[in-house]
PDB file of N, CA and C in Angstrom:
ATOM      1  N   UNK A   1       4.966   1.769  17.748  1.00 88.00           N
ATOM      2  CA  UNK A   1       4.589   1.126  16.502  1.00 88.00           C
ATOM      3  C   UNK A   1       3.380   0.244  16.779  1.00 88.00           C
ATOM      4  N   UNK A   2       2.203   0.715  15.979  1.00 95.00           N
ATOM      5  CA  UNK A   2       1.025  -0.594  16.086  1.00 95.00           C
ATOM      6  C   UNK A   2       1.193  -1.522  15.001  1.00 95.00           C
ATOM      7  N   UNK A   3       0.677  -2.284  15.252  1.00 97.00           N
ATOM      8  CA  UNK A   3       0.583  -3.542  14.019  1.00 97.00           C
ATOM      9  C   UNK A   3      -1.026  -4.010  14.347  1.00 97.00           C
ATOM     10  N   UNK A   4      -1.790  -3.749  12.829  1.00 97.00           N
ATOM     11  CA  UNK A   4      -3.458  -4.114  12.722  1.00 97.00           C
ATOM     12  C   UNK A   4      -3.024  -5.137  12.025  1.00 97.00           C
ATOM     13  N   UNK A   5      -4.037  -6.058  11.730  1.00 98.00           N
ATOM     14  CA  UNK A   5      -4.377  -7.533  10.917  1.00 98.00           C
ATOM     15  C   UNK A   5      -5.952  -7.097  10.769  1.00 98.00           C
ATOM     16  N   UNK A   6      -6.308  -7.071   9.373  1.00 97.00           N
ATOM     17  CA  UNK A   6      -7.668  -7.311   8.718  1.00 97.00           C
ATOM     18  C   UNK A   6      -7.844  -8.146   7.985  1.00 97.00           C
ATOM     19  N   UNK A   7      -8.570  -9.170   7.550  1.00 98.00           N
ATOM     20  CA  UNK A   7      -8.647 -10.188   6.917  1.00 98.00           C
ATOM     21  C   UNK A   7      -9.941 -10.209   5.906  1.00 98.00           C
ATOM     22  N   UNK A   8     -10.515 -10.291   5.001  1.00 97.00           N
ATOM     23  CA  UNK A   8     -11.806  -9.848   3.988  1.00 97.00           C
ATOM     24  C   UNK A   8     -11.989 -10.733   3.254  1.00 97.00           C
ATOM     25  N   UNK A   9     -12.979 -11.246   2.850  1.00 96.00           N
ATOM     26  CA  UNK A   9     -13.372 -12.672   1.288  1.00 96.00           C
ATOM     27  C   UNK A   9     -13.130 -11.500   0.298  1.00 96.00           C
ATOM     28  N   UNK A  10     -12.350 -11.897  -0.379  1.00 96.00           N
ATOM     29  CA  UNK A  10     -12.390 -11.502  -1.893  1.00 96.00           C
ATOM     30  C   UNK A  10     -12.119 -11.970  -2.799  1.00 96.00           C
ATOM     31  N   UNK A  11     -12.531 -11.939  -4.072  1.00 93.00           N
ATOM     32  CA  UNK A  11     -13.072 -12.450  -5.685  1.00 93.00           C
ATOM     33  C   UNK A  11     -12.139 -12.456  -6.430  1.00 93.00           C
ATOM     34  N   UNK A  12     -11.291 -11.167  -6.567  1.00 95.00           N
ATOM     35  CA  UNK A  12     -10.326 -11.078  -8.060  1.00 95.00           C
ATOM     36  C   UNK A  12      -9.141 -10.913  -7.608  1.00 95.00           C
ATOM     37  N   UNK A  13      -8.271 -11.818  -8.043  1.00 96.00           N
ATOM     38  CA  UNK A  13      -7.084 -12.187  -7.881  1.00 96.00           C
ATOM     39  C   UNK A  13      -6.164 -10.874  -8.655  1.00 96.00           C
ATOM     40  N   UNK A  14      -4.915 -10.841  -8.184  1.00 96.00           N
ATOM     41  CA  UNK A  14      -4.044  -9.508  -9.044  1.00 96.00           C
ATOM     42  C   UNK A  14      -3.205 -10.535  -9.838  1.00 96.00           C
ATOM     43  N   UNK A  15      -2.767  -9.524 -10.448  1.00 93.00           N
ATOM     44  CA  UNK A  15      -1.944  -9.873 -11.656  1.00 93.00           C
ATOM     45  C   UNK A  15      -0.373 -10.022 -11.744  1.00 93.00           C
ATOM     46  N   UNK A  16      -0.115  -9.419 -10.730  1.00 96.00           N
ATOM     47  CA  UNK A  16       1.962  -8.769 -10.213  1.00 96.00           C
ATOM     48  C   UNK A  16       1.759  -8.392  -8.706  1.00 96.00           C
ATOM     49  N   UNK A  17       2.991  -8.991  -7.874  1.00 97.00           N
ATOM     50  CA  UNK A  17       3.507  -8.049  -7.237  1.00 97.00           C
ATOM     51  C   UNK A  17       3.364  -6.718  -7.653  1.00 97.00           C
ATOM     52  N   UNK A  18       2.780  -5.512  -6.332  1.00 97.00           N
ATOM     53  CA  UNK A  18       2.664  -4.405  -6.729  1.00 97.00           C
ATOM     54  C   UNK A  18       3.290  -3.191  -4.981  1.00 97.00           C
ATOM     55  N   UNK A  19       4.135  -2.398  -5.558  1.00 96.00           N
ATOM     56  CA  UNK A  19       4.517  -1.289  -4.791  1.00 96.00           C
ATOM     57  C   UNK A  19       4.464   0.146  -5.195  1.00 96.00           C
ATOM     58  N   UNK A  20       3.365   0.433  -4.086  1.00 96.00           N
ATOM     59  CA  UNK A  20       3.400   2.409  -4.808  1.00 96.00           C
ATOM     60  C   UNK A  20       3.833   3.027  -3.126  1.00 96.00           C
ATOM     61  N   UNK A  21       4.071   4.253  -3.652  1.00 93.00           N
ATOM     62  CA  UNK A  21       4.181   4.761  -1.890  1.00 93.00           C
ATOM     63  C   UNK A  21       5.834   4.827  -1.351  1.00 93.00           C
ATOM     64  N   UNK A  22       5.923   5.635  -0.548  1.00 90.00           N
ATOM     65  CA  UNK A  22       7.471   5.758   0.181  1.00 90.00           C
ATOM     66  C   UNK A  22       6.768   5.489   1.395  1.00 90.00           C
ATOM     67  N   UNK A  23       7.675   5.744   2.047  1.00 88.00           N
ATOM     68  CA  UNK A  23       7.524   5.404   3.844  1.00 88.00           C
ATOM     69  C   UNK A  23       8.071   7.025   3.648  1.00 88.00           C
ATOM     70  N   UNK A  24       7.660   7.679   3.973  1.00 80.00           N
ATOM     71  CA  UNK A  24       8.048   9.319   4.398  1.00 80.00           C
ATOM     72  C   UNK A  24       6.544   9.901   5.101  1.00 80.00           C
ATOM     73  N   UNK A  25       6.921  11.437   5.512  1.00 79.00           N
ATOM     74  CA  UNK A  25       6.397  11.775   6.589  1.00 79.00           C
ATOM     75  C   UNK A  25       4.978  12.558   5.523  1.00 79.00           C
ATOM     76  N   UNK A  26       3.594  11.916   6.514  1.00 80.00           N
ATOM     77  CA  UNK A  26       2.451  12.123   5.447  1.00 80.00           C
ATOM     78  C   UNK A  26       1.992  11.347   4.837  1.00 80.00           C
ATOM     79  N   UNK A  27       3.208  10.408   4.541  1.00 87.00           N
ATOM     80  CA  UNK A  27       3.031   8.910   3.566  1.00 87.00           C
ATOM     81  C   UNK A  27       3.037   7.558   3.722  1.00 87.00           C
ATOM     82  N   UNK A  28       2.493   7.015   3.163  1.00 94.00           N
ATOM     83  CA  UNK A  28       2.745   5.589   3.123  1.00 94.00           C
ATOM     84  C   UNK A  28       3.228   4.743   2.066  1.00 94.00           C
ATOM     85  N   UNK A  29       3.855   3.669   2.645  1.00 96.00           N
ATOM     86  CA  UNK A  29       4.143   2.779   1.276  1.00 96.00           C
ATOM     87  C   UNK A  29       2.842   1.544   1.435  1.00 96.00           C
ATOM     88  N   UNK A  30       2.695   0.806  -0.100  1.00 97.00           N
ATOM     89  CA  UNK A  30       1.832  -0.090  -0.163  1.00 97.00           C
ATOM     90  C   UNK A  30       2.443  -1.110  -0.947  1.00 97.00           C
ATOM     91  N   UNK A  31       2.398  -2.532  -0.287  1.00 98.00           N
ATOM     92  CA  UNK A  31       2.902  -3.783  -1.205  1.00 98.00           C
ATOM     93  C   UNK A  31       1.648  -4.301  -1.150  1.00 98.00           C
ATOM     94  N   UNK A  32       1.446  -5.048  -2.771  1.00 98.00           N
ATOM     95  CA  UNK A  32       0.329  -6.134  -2.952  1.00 98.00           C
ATOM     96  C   UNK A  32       1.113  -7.379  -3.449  1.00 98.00           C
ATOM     97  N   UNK A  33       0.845  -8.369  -3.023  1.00 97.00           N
ATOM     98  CA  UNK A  33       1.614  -9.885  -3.350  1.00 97.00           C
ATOM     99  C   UNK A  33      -0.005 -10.773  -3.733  1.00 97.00           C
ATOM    100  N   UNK A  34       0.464 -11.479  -4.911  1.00 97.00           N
ATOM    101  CA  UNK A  34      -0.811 -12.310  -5.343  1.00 97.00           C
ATOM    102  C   UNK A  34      -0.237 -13.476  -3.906  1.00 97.00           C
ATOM    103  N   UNK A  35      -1.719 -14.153  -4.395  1.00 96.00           N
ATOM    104  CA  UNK A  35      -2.053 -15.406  -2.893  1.00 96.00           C
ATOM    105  C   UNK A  35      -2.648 -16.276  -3.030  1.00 96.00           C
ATOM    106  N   UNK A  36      -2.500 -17.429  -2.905  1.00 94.00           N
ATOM    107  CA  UNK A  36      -3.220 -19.224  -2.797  1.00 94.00           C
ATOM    108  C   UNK A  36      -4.254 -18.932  -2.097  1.00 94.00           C
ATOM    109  N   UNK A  37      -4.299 -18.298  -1.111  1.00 94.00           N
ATOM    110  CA  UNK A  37      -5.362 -18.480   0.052  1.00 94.00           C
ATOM    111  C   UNK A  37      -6.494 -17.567  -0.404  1.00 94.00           C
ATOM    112  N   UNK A  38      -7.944 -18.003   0.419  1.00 93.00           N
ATOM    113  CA  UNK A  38      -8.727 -17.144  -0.539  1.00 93.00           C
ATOM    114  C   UNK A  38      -9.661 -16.470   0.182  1.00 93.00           C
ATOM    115  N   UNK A  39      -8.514 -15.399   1.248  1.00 97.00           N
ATOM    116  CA  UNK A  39      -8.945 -14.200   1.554  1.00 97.00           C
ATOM    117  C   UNK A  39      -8.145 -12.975   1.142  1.00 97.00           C
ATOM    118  N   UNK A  40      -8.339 -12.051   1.788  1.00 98.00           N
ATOM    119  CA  UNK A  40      -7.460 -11.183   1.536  1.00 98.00           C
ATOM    120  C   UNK A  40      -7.035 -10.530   3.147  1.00 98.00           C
ATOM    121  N   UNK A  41      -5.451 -11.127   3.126  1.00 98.00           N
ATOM    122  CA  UNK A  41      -4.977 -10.173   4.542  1.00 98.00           C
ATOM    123  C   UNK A  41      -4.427  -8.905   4.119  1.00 98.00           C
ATOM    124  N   UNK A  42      -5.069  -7.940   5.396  1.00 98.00           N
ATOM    125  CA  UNK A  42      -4.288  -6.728   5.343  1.00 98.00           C
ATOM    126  C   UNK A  42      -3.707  -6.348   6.467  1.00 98.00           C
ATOM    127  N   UNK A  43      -2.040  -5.968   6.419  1.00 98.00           N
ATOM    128  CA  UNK A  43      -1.645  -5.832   7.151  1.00 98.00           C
ATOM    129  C   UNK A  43      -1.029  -4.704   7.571  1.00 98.00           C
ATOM    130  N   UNK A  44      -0.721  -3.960   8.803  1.00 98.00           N
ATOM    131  CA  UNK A  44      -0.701  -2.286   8.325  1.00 98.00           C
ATOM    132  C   UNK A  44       0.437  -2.494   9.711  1.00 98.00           C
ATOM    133  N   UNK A  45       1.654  -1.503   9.576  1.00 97.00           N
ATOM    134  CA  UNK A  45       2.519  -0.961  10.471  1.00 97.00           C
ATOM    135  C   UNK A  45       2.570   0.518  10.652  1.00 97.00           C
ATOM    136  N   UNK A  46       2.232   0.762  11.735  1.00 95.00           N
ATOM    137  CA  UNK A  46       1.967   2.471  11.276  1.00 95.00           C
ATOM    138  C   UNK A  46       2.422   2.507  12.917  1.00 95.00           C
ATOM    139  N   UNK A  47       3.048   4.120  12.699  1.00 90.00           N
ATOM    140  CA  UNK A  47       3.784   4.913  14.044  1.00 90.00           C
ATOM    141  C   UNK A  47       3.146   5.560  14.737  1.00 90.00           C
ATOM    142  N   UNK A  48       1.983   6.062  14.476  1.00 91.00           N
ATOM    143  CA  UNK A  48       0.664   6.402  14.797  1.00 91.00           C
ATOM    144  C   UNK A  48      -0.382   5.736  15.882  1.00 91.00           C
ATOM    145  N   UNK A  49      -0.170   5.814  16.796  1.00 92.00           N
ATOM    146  CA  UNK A  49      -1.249   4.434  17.192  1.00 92.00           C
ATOM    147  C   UNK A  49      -2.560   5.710  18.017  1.00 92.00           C
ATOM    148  N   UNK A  50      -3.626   4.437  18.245  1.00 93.00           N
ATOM    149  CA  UNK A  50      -5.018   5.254  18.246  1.00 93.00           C
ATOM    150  C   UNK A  50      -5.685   5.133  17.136  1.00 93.00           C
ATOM    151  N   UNK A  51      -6.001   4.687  16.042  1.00 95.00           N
ATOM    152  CA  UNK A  51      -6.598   5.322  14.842  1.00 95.00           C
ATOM    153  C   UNK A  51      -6.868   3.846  14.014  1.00 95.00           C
ATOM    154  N   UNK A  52      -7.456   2.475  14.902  1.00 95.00           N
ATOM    155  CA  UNK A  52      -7.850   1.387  14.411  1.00 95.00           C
ATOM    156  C   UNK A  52      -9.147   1.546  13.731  1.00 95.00           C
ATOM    157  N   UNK A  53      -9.818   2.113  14.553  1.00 96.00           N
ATOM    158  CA  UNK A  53     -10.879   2.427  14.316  1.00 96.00           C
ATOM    159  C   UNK A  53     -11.145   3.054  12.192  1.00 96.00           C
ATOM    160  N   UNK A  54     -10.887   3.948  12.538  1.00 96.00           N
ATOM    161  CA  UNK A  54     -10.361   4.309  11.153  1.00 96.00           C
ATOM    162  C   UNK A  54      -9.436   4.129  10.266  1.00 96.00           C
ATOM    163  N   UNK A  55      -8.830   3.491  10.767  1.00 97.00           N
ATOM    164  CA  UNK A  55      -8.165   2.240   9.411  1.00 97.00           C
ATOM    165  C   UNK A  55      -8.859   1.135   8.989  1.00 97.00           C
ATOM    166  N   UNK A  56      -9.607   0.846  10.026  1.00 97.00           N
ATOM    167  CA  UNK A  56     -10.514  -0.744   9.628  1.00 97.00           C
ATOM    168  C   UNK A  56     -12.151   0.100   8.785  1.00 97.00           C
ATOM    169  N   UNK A  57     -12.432   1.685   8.757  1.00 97.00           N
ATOM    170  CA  UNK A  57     -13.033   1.534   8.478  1.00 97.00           C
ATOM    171  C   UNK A  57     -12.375   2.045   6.899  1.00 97.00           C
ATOM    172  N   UNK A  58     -11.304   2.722   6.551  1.00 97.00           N
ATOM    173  CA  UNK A  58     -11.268   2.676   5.050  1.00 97.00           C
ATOM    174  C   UNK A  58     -10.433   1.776   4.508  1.00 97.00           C
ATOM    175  N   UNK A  59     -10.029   0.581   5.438  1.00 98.00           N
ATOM    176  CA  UNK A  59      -9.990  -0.627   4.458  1.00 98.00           C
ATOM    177  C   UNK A  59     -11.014  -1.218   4.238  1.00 98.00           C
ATOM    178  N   UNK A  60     -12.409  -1.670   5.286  1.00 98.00           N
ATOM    179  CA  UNK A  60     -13.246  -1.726   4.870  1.00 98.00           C
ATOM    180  C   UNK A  60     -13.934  -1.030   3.583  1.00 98.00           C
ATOM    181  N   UNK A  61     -13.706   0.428   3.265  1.00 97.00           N
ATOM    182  CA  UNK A  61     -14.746   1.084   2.016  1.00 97.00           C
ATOM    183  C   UNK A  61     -13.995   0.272   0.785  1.00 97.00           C
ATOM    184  N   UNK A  62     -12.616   0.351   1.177  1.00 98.00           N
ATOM    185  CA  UNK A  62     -11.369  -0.790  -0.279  1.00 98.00           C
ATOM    186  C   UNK A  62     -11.766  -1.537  -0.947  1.00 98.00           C
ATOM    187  N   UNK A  63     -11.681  -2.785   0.283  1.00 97.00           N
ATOM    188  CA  UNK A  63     -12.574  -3.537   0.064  1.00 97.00           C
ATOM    189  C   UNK A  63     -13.802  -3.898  -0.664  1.00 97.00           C
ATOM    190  N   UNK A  64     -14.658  -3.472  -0.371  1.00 97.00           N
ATOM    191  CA  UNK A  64     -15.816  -3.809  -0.597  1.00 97.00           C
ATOM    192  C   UNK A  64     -16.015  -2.875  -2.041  1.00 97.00           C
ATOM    193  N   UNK A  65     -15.207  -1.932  -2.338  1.00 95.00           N
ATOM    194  CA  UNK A  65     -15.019  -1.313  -3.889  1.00 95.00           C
ATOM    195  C   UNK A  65     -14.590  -2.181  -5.119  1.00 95.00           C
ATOM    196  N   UNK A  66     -13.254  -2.923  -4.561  1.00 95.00           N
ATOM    197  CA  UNK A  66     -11.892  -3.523  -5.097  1.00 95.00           C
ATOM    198  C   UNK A  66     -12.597  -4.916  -5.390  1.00 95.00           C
ATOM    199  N   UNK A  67     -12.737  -5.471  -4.003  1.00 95.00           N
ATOM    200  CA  UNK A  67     -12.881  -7.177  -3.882  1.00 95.00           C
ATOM    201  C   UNK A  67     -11.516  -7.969  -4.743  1.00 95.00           C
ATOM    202  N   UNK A  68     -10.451  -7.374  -4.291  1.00 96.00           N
ATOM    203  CA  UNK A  68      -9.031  -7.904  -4.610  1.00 96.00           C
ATOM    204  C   UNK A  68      -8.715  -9.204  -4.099  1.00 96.00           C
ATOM    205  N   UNK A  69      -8.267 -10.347  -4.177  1.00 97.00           N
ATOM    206  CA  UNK A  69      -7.999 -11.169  -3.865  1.00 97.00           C
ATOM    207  C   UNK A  69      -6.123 -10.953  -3.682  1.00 97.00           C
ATOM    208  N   UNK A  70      -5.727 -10.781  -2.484  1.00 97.00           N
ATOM    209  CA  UNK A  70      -3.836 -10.063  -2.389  1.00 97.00           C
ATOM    210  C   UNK A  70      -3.400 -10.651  -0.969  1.00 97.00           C
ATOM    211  N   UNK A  71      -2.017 -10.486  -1.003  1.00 98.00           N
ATOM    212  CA  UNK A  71      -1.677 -10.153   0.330  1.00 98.00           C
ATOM    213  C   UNK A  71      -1.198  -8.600   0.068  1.00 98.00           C
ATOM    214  N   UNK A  72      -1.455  -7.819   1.176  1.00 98.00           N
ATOM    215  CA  UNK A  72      -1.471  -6.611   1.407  1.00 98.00           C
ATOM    216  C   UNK A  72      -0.669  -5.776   2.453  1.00 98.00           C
ATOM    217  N   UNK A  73       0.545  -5.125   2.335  1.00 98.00           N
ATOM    218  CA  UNK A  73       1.132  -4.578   3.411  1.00 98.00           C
ATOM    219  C   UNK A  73       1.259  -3.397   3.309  1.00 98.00           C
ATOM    220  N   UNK A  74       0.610  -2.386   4.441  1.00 98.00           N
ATOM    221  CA  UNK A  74       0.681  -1.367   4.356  1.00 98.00           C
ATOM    222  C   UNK A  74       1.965  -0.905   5.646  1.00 98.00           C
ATOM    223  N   UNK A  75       2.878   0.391   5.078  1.00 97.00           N
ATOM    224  CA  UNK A  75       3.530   0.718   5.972  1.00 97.00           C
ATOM    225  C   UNK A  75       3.740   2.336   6.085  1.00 97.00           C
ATOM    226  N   UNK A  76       2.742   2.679   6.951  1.00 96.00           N
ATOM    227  CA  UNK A  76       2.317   3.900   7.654  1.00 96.00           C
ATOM    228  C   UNK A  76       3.321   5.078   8.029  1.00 96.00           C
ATOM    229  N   UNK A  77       3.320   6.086   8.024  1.00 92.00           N
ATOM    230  CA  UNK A  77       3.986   7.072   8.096  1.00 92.00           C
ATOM    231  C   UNK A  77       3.391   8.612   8.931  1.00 92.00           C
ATOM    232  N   UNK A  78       2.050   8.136   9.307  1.00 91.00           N
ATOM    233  CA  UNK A  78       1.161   9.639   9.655  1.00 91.00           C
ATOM    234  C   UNK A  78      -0.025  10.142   8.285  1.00 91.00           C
ATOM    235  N   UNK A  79      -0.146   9.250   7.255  1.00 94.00           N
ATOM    236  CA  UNK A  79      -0.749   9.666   6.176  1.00 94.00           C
ATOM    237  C   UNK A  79      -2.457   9.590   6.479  1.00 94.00           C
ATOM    238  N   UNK A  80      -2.925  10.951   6.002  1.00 93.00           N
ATOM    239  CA  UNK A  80      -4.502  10.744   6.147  1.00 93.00           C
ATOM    240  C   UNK A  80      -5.060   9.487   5.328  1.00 93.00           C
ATOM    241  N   UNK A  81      -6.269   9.517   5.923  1.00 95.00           N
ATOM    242  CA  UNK A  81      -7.229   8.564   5.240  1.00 95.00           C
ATOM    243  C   UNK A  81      -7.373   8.999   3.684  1.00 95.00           C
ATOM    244  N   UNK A  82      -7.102  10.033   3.219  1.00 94.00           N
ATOM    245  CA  UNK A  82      -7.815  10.252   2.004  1.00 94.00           C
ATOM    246  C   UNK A  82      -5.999   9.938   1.085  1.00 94.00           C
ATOM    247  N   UNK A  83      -4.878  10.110   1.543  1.00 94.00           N
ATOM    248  CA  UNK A  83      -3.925   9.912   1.083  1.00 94.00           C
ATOM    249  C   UNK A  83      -4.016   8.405   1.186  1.00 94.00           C
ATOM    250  N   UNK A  84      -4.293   7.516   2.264  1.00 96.00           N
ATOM    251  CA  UNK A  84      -4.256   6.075   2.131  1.00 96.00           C
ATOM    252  C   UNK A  84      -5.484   5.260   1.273  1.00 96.00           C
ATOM    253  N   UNK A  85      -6.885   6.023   1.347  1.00 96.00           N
ATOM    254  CA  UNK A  85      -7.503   5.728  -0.012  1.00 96.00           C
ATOM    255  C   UNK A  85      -6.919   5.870  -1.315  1.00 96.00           C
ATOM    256  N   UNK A  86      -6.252   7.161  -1.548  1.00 95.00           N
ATOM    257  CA  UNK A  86      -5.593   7.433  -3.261  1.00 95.00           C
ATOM    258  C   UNK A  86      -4.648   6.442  -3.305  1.00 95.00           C
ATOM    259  N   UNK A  87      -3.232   5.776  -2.229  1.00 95.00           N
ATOM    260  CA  UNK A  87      -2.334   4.831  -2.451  1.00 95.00           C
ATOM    261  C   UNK A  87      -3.122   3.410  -2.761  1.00 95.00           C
ATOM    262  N   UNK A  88      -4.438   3.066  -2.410  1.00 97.00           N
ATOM    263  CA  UNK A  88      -5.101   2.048  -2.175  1.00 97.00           C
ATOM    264  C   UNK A  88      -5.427   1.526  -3.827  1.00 97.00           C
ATOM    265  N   UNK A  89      -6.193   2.504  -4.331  1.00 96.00           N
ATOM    266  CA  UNK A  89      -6.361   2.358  -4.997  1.00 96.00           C
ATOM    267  C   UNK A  89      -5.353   2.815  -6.391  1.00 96.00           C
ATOM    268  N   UNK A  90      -4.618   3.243  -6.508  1.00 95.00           N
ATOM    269  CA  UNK A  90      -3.126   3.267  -7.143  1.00 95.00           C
ATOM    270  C   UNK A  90      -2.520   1.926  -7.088  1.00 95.00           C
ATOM    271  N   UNK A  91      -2.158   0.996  -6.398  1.00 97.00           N
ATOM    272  CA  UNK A  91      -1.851  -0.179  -6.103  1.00 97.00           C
ATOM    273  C   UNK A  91      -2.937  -1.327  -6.609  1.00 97.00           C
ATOM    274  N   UNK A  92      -4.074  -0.997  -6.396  1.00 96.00           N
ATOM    275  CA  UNK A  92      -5.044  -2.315  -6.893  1.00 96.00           C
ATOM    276  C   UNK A  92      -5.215  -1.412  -8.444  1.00 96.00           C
ATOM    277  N   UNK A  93      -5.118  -0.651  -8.866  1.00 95.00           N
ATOM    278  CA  UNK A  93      -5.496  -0.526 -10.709  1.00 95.00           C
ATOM    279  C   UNK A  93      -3.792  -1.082 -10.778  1.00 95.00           C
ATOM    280  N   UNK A  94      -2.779  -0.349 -10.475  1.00 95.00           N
ATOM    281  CA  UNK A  94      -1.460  -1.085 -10.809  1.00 95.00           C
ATOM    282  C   UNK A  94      -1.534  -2.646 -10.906  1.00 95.00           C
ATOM    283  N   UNK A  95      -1.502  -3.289 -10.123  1.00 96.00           N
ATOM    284  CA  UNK A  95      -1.760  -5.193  -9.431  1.00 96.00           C
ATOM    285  C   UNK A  95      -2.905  -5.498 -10.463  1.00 96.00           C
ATOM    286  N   UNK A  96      -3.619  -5.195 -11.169  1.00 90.00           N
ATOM    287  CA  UNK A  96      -4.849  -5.615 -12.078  1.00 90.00           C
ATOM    288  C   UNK A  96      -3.886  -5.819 -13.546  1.00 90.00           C
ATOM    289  N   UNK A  97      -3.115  -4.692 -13.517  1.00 84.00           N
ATOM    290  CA  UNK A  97      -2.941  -4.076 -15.168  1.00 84.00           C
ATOM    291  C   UNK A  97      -1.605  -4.533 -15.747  1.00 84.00           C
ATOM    292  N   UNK A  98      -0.877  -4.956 -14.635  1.00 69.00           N
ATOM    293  CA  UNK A  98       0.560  -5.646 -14.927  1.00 69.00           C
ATOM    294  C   UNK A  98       1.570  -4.036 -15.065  1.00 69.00           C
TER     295      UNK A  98
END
């Protein structure tokens, strides 16, 4: 099991607690929690290890799309990057919209 910590300035605060995603094989689950503090942590548990590199870089693209103001927990399962972009953003339009 790895455990990453990313941390980002961001602008817009969410609206709800937000969960999309299972923990199953391929998949991930995603929690967003609004936050006092005024960054945004992301935090990722994944079974997978090797692949920081490319997690920091498509939370980085998130990021810098989103500019969410959250706490953020991601919990990893083997899911590609393009499945953890679609949960990413499923979770921040959810967390905006109530």
């Amino acid at each position: 099991m790895e455990k990453l910590t990313y941390t980002f300035a961001a602008n817009r605060p969410i609206q709800c607690k937000t969960h999309v995603g299972v923990v199953g094989s391929g998949d991930l689950e995603i929690l967003l929690e609004p936050t006092e503090a005024q960054e945004t942590v992301v935090e990722i548990r994944t079974g997978i290890t090797g692949y920081s590199d490319t997690w920091k870089r498509v939370i980085e693209r998130f990021m810098a799309q989103q500019q969410i103001l959250a706490s953020i927990k991601i919990n990893d399962f083997g899911a590609t990057p393009g499945v953890v972009s679609i949960r990413l953003a499923q979770a921040a339009e959810v967390s905006m919209n109530g």
